[in-house]
XYZ file of C-alpha atoms in Angstrom:
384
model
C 33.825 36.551 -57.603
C 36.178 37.741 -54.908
C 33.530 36.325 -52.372
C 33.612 32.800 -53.362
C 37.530 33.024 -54.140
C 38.006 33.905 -50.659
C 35.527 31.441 -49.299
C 37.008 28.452 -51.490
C 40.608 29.024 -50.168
C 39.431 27.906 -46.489
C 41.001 24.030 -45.841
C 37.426 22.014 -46.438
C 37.121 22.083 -50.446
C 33.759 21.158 -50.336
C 32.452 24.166 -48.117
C 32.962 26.234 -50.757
C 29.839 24.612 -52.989
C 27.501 25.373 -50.034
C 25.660 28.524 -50.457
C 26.184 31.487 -47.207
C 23.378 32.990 -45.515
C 21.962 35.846 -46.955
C 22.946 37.355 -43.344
C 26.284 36.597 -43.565
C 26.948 37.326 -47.384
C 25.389 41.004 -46.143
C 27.532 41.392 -43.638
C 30.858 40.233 -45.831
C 29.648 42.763 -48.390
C 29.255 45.785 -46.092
C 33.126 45.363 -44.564
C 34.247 44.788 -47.959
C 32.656 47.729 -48.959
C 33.526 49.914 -45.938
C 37.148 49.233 -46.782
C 36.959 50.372 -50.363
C 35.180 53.138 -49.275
C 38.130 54.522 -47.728
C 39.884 55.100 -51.137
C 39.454 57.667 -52.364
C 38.059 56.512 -56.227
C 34.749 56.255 -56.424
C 33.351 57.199 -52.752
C 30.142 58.514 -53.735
C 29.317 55.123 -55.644
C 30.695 53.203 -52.783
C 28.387 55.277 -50.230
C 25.247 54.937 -52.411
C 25.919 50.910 -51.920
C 26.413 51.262 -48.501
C 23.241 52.841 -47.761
C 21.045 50.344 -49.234
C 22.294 47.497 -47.959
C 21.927 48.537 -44.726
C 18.230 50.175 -44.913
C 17.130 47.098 -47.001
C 14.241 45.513 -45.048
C 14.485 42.546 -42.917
C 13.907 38.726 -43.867
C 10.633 37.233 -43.528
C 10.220 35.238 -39.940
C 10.745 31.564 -41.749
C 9.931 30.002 -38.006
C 6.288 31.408 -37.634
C 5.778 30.896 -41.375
C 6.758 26.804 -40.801
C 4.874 26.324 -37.327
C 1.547 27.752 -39.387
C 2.154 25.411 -42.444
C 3.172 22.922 -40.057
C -0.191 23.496 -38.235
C -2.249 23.361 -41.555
C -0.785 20.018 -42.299
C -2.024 18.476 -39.023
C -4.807 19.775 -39.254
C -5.533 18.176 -42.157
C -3.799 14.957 -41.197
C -6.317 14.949 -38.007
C -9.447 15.398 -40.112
C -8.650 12.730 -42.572
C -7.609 9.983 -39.870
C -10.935 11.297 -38.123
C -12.804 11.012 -41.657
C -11.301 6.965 -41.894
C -12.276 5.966 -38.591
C -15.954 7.354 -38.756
C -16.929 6.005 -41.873
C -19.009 3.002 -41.627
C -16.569 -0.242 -42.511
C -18.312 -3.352 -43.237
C -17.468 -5.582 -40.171
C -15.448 -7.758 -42.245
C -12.602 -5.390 -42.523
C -9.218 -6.061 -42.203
C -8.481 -3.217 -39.691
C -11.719 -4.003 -38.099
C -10.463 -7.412 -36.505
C -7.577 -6.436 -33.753
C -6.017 -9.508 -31.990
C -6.089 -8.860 -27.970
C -2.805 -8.872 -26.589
C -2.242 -11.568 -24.268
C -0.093 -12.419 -21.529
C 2.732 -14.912 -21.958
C 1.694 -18.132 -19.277
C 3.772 -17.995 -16.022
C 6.005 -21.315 -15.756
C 4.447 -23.977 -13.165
C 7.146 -23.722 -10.724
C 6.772 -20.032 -10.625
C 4.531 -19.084 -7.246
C 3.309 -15.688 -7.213
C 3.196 -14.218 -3.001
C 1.536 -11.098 -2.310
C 0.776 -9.557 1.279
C -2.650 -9.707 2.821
C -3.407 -5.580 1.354
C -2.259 -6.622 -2.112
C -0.038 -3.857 -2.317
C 3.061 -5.881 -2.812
C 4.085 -8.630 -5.029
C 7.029 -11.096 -5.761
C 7.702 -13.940 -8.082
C 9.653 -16.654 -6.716
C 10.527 -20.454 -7.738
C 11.889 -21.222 -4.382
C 8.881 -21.195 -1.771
C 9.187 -23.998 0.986
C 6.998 -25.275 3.345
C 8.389 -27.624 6.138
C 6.204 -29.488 7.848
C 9.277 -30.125 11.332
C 12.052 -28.788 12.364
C 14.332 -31.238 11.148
C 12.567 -30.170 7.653
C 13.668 -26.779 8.109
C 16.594 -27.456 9.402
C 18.160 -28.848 6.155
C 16.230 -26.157 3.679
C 18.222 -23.458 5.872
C 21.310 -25.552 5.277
C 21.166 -25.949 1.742
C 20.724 -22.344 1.523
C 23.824 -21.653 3.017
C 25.984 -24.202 1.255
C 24.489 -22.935 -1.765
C 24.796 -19.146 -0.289
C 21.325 -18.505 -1.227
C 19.046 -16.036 1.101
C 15.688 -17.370 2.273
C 13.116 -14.767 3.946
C 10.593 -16.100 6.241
C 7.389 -15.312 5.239
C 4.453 -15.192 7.889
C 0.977 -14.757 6.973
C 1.859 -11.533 4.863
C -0.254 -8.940 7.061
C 2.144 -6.528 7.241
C 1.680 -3.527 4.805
C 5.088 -3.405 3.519
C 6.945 -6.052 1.820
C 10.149 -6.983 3.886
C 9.508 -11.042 3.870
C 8.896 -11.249 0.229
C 12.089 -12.268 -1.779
C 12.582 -13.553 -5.350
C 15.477 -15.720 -3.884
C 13.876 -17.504 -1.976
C 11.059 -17.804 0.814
C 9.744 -20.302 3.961
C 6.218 -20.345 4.995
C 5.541 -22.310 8.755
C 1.885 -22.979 7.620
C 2.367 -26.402 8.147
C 4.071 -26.281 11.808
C 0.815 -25.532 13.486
C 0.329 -27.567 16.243
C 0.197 -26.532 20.164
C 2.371 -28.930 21.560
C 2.308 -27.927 25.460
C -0.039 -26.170 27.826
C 1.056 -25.527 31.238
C -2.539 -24.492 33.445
C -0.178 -24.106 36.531
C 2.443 -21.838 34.828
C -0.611 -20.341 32.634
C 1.580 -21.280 29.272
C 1.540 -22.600 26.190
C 4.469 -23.795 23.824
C 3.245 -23.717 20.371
C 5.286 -24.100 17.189
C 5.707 -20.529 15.127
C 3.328 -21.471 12.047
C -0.073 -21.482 14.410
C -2.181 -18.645 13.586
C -3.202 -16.378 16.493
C -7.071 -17.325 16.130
C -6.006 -21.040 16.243
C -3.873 -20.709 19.769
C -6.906 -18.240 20.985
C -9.134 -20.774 20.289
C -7.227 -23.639 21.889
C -6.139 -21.935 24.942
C -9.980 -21.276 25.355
C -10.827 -24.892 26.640
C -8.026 -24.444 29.348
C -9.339 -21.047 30.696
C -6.380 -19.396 29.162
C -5.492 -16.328 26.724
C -2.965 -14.069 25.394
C -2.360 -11.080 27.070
C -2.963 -9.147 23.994
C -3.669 -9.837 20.582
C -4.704 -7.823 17.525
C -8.475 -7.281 16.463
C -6.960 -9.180 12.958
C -6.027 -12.822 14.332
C -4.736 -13.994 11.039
C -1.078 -13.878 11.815
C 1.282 -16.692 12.465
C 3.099 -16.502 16.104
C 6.202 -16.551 14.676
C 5.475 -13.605 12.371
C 3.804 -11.856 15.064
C 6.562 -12.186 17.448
C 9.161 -10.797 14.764
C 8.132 -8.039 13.651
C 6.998 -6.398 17.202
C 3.372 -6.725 16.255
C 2.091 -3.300 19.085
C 1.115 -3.274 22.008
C -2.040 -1.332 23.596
C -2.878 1.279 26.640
C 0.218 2.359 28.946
C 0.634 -0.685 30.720
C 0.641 -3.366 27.762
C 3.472 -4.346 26.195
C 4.347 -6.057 22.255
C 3.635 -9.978 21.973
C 7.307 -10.364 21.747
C 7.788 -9.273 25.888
C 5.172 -12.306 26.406
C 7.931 -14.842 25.471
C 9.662 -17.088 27.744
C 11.371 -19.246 25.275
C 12.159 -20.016 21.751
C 14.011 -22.447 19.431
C 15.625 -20.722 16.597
C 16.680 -22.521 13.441
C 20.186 -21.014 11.798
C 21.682 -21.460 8.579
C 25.270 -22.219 10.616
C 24.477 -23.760 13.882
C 21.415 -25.773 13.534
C 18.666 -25.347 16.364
C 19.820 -22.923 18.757
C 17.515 -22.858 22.073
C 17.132 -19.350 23.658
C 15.644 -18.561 26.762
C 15.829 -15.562 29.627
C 18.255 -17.667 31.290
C 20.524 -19.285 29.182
C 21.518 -15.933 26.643
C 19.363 -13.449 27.985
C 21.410 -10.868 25.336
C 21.132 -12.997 22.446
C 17.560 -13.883 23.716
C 16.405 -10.530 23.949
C 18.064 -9.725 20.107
C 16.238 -12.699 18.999
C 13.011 -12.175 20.133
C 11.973 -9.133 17.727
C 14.979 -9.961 14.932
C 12.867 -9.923 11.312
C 14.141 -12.913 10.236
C 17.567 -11.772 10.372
C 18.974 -14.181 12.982
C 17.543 -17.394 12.217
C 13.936 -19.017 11.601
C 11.513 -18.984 14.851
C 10.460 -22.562 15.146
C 9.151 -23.031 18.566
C 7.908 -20.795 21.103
C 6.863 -20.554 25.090
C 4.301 -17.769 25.525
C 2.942 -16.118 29.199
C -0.730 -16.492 29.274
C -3.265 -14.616 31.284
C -6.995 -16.180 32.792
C -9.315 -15.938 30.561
C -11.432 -12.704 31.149
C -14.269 -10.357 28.755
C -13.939 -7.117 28.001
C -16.452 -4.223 27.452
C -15.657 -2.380 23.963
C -16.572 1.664 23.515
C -16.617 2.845 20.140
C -17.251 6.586 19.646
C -15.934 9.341 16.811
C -13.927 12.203 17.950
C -11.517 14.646 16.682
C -7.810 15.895 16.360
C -8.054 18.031 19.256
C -10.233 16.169 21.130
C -7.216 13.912 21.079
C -4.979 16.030 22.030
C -6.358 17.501 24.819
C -8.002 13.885 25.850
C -5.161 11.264 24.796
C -3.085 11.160 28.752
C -6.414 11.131 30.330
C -7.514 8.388 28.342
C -4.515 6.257 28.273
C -4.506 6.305 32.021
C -7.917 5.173 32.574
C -8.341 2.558 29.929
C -6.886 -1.060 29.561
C -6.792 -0.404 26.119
C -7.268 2.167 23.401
C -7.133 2.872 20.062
C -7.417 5.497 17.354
C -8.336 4.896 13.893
C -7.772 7.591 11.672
C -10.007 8.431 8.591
C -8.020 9.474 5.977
C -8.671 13.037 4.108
C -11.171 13.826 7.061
C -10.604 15.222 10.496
C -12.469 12.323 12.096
C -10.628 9.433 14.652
C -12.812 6.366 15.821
C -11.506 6.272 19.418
C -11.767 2.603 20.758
C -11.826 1.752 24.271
C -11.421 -1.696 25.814
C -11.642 -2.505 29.613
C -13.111 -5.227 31.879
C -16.467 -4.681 33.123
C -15.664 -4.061 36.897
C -14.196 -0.794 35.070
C -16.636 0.131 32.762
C -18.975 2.863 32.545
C -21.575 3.383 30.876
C -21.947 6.728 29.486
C -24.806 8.855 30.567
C -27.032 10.213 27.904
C -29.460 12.591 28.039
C -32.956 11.404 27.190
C -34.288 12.775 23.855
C -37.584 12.708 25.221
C -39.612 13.148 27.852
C -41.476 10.337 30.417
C -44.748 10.943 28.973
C -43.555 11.616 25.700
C -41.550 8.486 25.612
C -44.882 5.878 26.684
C -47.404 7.782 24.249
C -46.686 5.727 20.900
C -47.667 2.398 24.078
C -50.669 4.560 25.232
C -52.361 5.052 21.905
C -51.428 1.708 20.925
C -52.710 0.306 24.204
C -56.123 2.380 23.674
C -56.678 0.662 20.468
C -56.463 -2.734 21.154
C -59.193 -1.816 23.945
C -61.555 -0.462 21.474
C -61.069 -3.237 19.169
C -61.441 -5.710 21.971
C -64.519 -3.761 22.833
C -66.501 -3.601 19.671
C -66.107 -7.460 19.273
C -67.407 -8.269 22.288
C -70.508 -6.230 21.557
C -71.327 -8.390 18.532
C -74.076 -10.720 19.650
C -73.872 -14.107 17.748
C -77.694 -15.232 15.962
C -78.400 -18.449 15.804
C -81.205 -19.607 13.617
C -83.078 -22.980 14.244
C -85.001 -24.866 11.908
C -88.452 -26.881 12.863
């Protein structure tokens, strides 16, 4: 009684209808016990109590008891929802006939862009295609008095995803066209939507080519030139160091022409910007005379390279690793002209006579063969 007295006289009136702990009702009655048994009346009594409260044994673990009943119970939970799904429904049951889930439609204005690998994708309603530059010219200036970002968007070859935006793109496919070719000057002023295979092709007829291109000619010339597209060997620079002059469309200013002479600063910013300072329209390329090239493919190593990679720079026009991935093995390839190509010398796997045996036996057949039908003597049978 003096325990729930005490308890009830706390300041929440309704703590004193919940029941303690057995714990804590222990430990209430030991100090309360302790304290009495300081008087003197009654110690032995009050010693006796003492003693068995204290050796009393200890409460059954109520965790592990609830994680094994717990455990029985899904146990049997699993067997029954394995029992349900195993037993042979008729095919007309109601949990037999699952609707497919099913992708909401995209909207028709909605074009979906990806990059040549696939490994990026973007959703846009705003993807333009000029077919001029006065055509671009006004998209970029709507843009801006609407102060909406447009990304120019090449061919897509590049692995990450810089010119795909959801505000907003412009594709050049349609400005394709080479307008100039200079035989003299040995260049060509093409506008930036022309794929590299198409100029390649066209500068073919005037004994022309690029000074270096990628083994993947996909790529507009615009695109290429932005983004630095690499350059090969020691001596061979980016596409972007082949360019004379350019017209770049701006938001602002319109058409702003750009050439080593006029702005060589702005020029030289321009020439690799990304997209950042305007939209490449038109461009003036260096060519070089046509010419061939002998290609050597072979597989090498890690530290082949290394010990290998200034020697081969040096010597070769152009060169090439391509890495296997998860393997040690690098495809080296090596480009040059034919005046400086050498063919490497191999060892022969067999010897002279070895080598003409499989044409002496074959050769010794065809003579036996040729011999037995000539032995063959024809009858002829006449008739009186």
């Amino acid at each position: 009684g003096g325990l729930s007295r005490r308890h009830s006289s706390g300041r929440d009136s309704t703590a004193a209808a919940l029941p303690l702990p057995l714990p804590t009702m222990r430990h209430l009655l030991l100090s309360r016990l302790l304290r009495r048994a300081s008087s003197p009346s009654q110690p032995h009594h009050n010693l006796q109590l003492i003693r068995a409260l204290s050796s009393s044994s200890p409460l059954p673990a109520s965790d592990t008891d609830l994680r094994k009943y717990a455990g029985y119970a899904l146990l049997v939970l699993g067997c029954g929802a394995a029992t349900y799904y195993s037993f042979p429904f008729p095919p007309d049951a109601l949990h037999k006939k699952a609707v497919p889930f099913k992708y909401a439609p995209l909207p028709d204005d909605l074009h979906t862009v990806s990059n040549w690998s696939g490994t990026h994708e973007v959703h846009t309603r705003v993807l333009l295609q000029p077919d001029s530059i006065p055509a671009l010219e006004d998209a970029l200036a709507t843009a801006h008095r609407e102060r909406r970002r447009l990304r120019p968007l090449g061919s897509g070859l590049s692995p990450n995803g810089l010119g795909l935006s959801r505000a907003g793109m412009v594709n050049l496919a349609l400005m394709d066209k080479v307008l100039d070719v200079d035989v003299k000057k040995k260049t060509v002023t093409v506008q930036a939507g022309i794929r590299v295979a198409e100029l390649v092709d066209a500068l073919r007829e005037h004994g022309l080519t690029l000074q270096n291109f990628a083994s993947i000619r996909e790529q507009q010339v615009g695109g290429i030139i932005q983004v630095g597209a690499h350059g090969t060997g020691a001596k061979l620079p980016p596409i972007d160091e082949q360019v004379i002059s350019m017209k770049l469309v701006t938001p602002a200013k319109g058409t702003i022409e750009l050439s080593r002479e006029k702005d060589p600063d702005l020029f030289y910013l321009a020439r690799c910007g990304l997209g950042g300072l305007g939209v490449v329209a038109e461009v003036t390329l260096q060519c070089v005379e046509r010419h061939q090239l002998v290609e050597h493919t072979f597989v090498s190593n890690a530290d082949e390279i290394k010990i290998n990679h200034q020697k081969w720079l040096s010597e070769n026009k152009h060169i090439k690793y391509l890495w296997i991935p998860y393997t040690d093995t690098v495809v080296v390839v090596q480009c040059n002209p034919p005046s400086r190509w050498k063919a490497p010398k191999l060892a022969s796997k067999y010897g002279k006579d070895e080598a003409l045996q499989h044409v002496r036996d074959l050769y010794r057949e065809s003579l036996k063969k040729y011999r037995c039908f000539s032995e063959l003597k024809p009858t002829v049978k006449t008739q009186r």
